[in-house]
C-alpha cells in the first residue's frame, strides 16, 4: 500500500483502502469470491481483515479493507497480503463497520 505526500490529519490508521483484482478466472477464484482474503502482518502474527467486495467475477473487482497502521507521507507499507484459491474457504469476515470509517446499511431507523 503506497500513499501520497499529504496524509490526513490523524494519519491513515483506520482509513478504508481499495485494491482492484481481476477475479474473472473461475479456475483461480471461486464464483462467490469467498476465497479472496486480506491479511495484515502486525509484526507478530497474520491477522485476517474484514473486507467488502464489489464486482465479484469481473476484471475489476474492488476489495475494500481498513488500514491497520499509519503510513508516513509518500511511503508504503508491505504488511498487507491478498490470497485466494481455497475451494473449501468458509465465509470471510465482512463486517462493513470494520472496513469503513462510517458505515450504515440503513436497514434500521435509529430514530424510530
XYZ file of N, CA and C in Angstrom:
336
model
N 0.856 -1.155 0.000
C 0.000 0.000 0.000
C 0.907 1.223 0.000
N 0.709 2.121 -0.960
C 1.507 3.343 -1.073
C 0.587 4.548 -0.935
N 1.037 5.568 -0.210
C 0.235 6.771 -0.002
C 0.956 7.985 -0.565
N 0.201 9.056 -0.737
C 0.745 10.283 -1.295
C 1.459 11.144 -0.269
N 1.776 12.357 -0.667
C 2.555 13.260 0.156
C 1.771 14.056 1.180
N 0.443 14.017 1.135
C -0.377 14.802 2.059
C -1.287 13.880 2.866
N -0.797 13.363 3.990
C -1.619 12.450 4.792
C -2.757 13.186 5.485
N -3.816 12.467 5.867
C -4.896 13.092 6.634
C -4.398 13.524 8.013
N -5.152 14.375 8.656
C -4.751 14.984 9.930
C -4.268 13.959 10.958
N -5.005 12.891 11.178
C -4.638 11.906 12.193
C -3.958 10.679 11.602
N -3.491 10.751 10.378
C -2.816 9.628 9.745
C -3.785 8.676 9.068
N -3.253 7.616 8.505
C -4.044 6.676 7.715
C -4.610 5.504 8.507
N -4.195 5.316 9.740
C -4.693 4.203 10.542
C -6.215 4.256 10.616
N -6.869 3.173 10.185
C -8.328 3.111 10.197
C -8.992 3.554 8.911
N -8.244 4.154 7.995
C -8.829 4.577 6.726
C -9.145 3.379 5.842
N -10.157 3.518 5.011
C -10.531 2.468 4.063
C -9.649 2.565 2.833
N -9.231 1.401 2.350
C -8.377 1.362 1.165
C -8.894 0.283 0.214
N -8.881 0.551 -1.091
C -9.293 -0.459 -2.058
C -8.099 -1.067 -2.782
N -8.281 -2.284 -3.219
C -7.349 -2.897 -4.153
C -8.225 -3.496 -5.256
N -7.798 -3.362 -6.500
C -8.568 -3.882 -7.625
C -7.928 -5.181 -8.090
N -8.763 -6.223 -8.209
C -8.302 -7.565 -8.543
C -9.154 -8.112 -9.678
N -8.513 -8.805 -10.597
C -9.238 -9.487 -11.670
C -9.665 -10.854 -11.145
N -10.956 -11.010 -10.839
C -11.479 -12.273 -10.312
C -12.305 -13.028 -11.354
N -12.133 -12.705 -12.628
C -12.952 -13.320 -13.674
C -12.532 -14.748 -14.013
N -11.340 -15.158 -13.632
C -10.851 -16.510 -13.916
C -11.379 -17.478 -12.859
N -12.424 -18.233 -13.203
C -13.051 -19.130 -12.233
C -12.220 -20.373 -11.948
N -11.105 -20.557 -12.647
C -10.200 -21.647 -12.282
C -9.274 -21.217 -11.150
N -9.230 -19.923 -10.872
C -8.381 -19.391 -9.797
C -9.200 -18.883 -8.613
N -10.362 -18.306 -8.892
C -11.224 -17.724 -7.867
C -12.560 -18.447 -7.815
N -13.112 -18.580 -6.637
C -14.474 -19.107 -6.517
C -15.443 -18.092 -7.103
N -16.554 -18.567 -7.592
C -17.548 -17.688 -8.195
C -18.136 -16.675 -7.234
N -18.158 -16.997 -5.920
C -18.686 -16.069 -4.927
C -17.598 -15.219 -4.263
N -16.341 -15.432 -4.651
C -15.180 -14.699 -4.124
C -14.965 -14.884 -2.618
N -15.595 -15.872 -2.011
C -15.396 -16.110 -0.581
C -13.992 -16.599 -0.267
N -13.253 -17.031 -1.266
C -11.875 -17.477 -1.036
C -10.882 -16.320 -1.028
N -11.297 -15.139 -1.422
C -10.414 -13.980 -1.500
C -10.319 -13.326 -0.125
N -9.112 -13.272 0.429
C -8.910 -12.767 1.786
C -7.819 -11.706 1.817
N -7.923 -10.793 2.777
C -6.909 -9.775 3.030
C -6.286 -10.086 4.397
N -4.970 -10.137 4.423
C -4.226 -10.434 5.645
C -3.294 -9.267 5.953
N -3.151 -8.967 7.234
C -2.215 -7.937 7.678
C -1.225 -8.573 8.648
N 0.067 -8.363 8.403
C 1.105 -8.818 9.307
C 1.331 -7.710 10.332
N 0.977 -7.965 11.604
C 1.077 -6.931 12.632
C 2.419 -6.924 13.351
N 3.389 -7.676 12.851
C 4.697 -7.752 13.466
C 4.876 -8.992 14.317
N 3.759 -9.619 14.666
C 3.781 -10.828 15.478
C 3.017 -11.967 14.807
N 1.888 -11.626 14.194
C 1.026 -12.650 13.600
C 0.282 -12.079 12.401
N -0.206 -12.973 11.558
C -1.084 -12.585 10.458
C -2.499 -12.422 11.005
N -3.134 -11.313 10.642
C -4.488 -11.016 11.080
C -5.370 -10.926 9.840
N -6.420 -11.734 9.800
C -7.344 -11.659 8.672
C -8.267 -10.465 8.870
N -8.376 -9.621 7.847
C -9.150 -8.385 7.942
C -10.536 -8.553 7.344
N -11.475 -7.808 7.902
C -12.788 -7.714 7.280
C -12.606 -7.032 5.936
N -13.402 -7.476 4.950
C -13.311 -6.856 3.628
C -14.690 -6.739 3.024
N -14.816 -5.832 2.077
C -16.056 -5.599 1.354
C -15.731 -5.655 -0.126
N -16.490 -6.450 -0.873
C -16.219 -6.672 -2.297
C -17.292 -6.064 -3.177
N -16.875 -5.517 -4.294
C -17.793 -5.016 -5.320
C -17.341 -5.551 -6.664
N -18.244 -6.177 -7.399
C -17.939 -6.644 -8.745
C -17.263 -8.007 -8.793
N -17.607 -8.897 -7.867
C -17.019 -10.234 -7.867
C -17.233 -10.908 -9.220
N -16.203 -11.565 -9.721
C -16.279 -12.255 -11.001
C -15.956 -11.373 -12.197
N -15.490 -10.166 -11.946
C -15.178 -9.250 -13.040
C -13.674 -9.003 -13.111
N -13.266 -8.304 -14.148
C -11.851 -7.962 -14.320
C -11.435 -6.818 -13.405
N -12.400 -6.186 -12.734
C -12.066 -5.048 -11.875
C -12.817 -5.131 -10.538
N -12.673 -6.235 -9.857
C -13.285 -6.408 -8.538
C -12.603 -5.480 -7.538
N -13.396 -4.695 -6.824
C -12.854 -3.817 -5.798
C -12.935 -4.530 -4.449
N -11.804 -4.619 -3.762
C -11.742 -5.207 -2.436
C -11.362 -4.085 -1.466
N -12.303 -3.730 -0.584
C -12.075 -2.661 0.384
C -11.740 -3.253 1.740
N -10.807 -2.625 2.456
C -10.424 -3.042 3.789
C -9.916 -1.831 4.558
N -9.780 -1.977 5.872
C -9.332 -0.877 6.714
C -7.831 -0.988 6.973
N -7.121 0.117 6.804
C -5.697 0.133 7.116
C -5.506 -0.033 8.621
N -4.528 -0.820 8.993
C -4.326 -1.191 10.383
C -3.271 -0.365 11.099
N -2.538 0.453 10.371
C -1.486 1.279 10.969
C -1.278 2.504 10.091
N -0.744 3.555 10.680
C -0.447 4.757 9.908
C 0.673 4.468 8.909
N 0.620 5.136 7.788
C 1.673 5.045 6.775
C 2.204 6.472 6.592
N 3.484 6.705 6.825
C 4.032 8.059 6.670
C 3.841 8.589 5.240
N 3.787 9.899 5.104
C 3.606 10.544 3.800
C 4.628 10.037 2.792
N 4.159 9.824 1.573
C 4.992 9.377 0.441
C 5.732 8.072 0.742
N 5.111 7.200 1.504
C 5.722 5.924 1.875
C 4.797 4.774 1.511
N 5.252 3.583 1.825
C 4.429 2.398 1.566
C 4.518 1.443 2.742
N 3.579 0.524 2.794
C 3.520 -0.498 3.835
C 3.299 -1.832 3.126
N 4.246 -2.737 3.252
C 4.153 -4.032 2.558
C 3.680 -5.145 3.483
N 2.953 -4.797 4.550
C 2.465 -5.791 5.501
C 1.063 -6.297 5.180
N 0.526 -5.937 4.015
C -0.801 -6.391 3.602
C -0.650 -7.440 2.512
N -1.443 -8.498 2.619
C -1.371 -9.602 1.659
C -2.775 -9.986 1.213
N -2.867 -10.414 -0.015
C -4.121 -10.906 -0.565
C -3.902 -12.366 -0.948
N -4.810 -13.234 -0.574
C -4.700 -14.611 -1.037
C -6.059 -15.135 -1.453
N -6.041 -16.190 -2.247
C -7.263 -16.758 -2.820
C -6.970 -18.183 -3.254
N -8.005 -18.880 -3.702
C -7.828 -20.199 -4.291
C -8.179 -21.364 -3.397
N -8.691 -21.124 -2.201
C -9.092 -22.217 -1.323
C -10.545 -22.575 -1.629
N -10.794 -23.707 -2.306
C -12.166 -24.051 -2.674
C -13.048 -24.366 -1.464
N -12.452 -24.677 -0.312
C -13.219 -25.015 0.889
C -13.328 -23.841 1.867
N -12.950 -22.655 1.447
C -12.985 -21.494 2.347
C -14.405 -21.210 2.809
N -14.544 -20.953 4.101
C -15.840 -20.556 4.641
C -16.113 -19.092 4.366
N -17.129 -18.584 4.996
C -17.480 -17.179 4.808
C -16.361 -16.286 5.358
N -15.933 -15.306 4.603
C -14.868 -14.404 5.066
C -15.417 -13.378 6.050
N -14.537 -12.768 6.845
C -15.019 -11.684 7.707
C -15.428 -10.500 6.842
N -16.631 -10.016 7.045
C -17.146 -8.948 6.193
C -17.959 -7.912 6.935
N -17.559 -7.594 8.152
C -18.245 -6.565 8.931
C -17.868 -5.201 8.368
N -18.798 -4.603 7.649
C -18.503 -3.330 6.982
C -18.200 -2.199 7.961
N -18.669 -2.301 9.187
C -18.330 -1.268 10.172
C -16.860 -1.370 10.573
N -16.196 -2.483 10.235
C -14.765 -2.631 10.467
C -13.946 -2.283 9.220
N -14.638 -2.033 8.110
C -13.978 -1.709 6.843
C -13.955 -0.199 6.605
N -15.064 0.467 6.922
C -15.216 1.890 6.621
C -15.187 2.729 7.895
N -14.732 3.968 7.770
C -14.725 4.879 8.918
C -16.132 5.066 9.473
N -17.115 5.073 8.588
C -18.514 5.190 8.986
C -19.320 4.306 8.066
N -20.125 3.415 8.650
C -20.952 2.528 7.840
C -22.346 2.467 8.424
N -23.329 2.576 7.569
C -24.709 2.393 7.965
C -25.431 1.794 6.765
N -25.987 0.606 6.941
C -26.679 -0.022 5.804
C -28.135 0.412 5.719
N -28.563 1.268 6.648
C -29.902 1.860 6.653
C -31.009 0.808 6.714
N -30.730 -0.335 7.339
C -31.774 -1.352 7.486
C -32.638 -1.094 8.712
N -32.155 -0.267 9.632
C -32.943 0.086 10.809
C -32.947 1.594 10.956
N -33.998 2.098 11.573
C -34.123 3.530 11.819
C -33.761 3.796 13.276
N -32.590 4.384 13.530
C -32.194 4.622 14.919
C -33.060 5.670 15.620
N -33.862 6.402 14.870
C -34.699 7.460 15.450
C -36.147 7.037 15.610
N -36.456 5.798 15.240
C -37.858 5.334 15.319
C -38.248 5.084 16.763
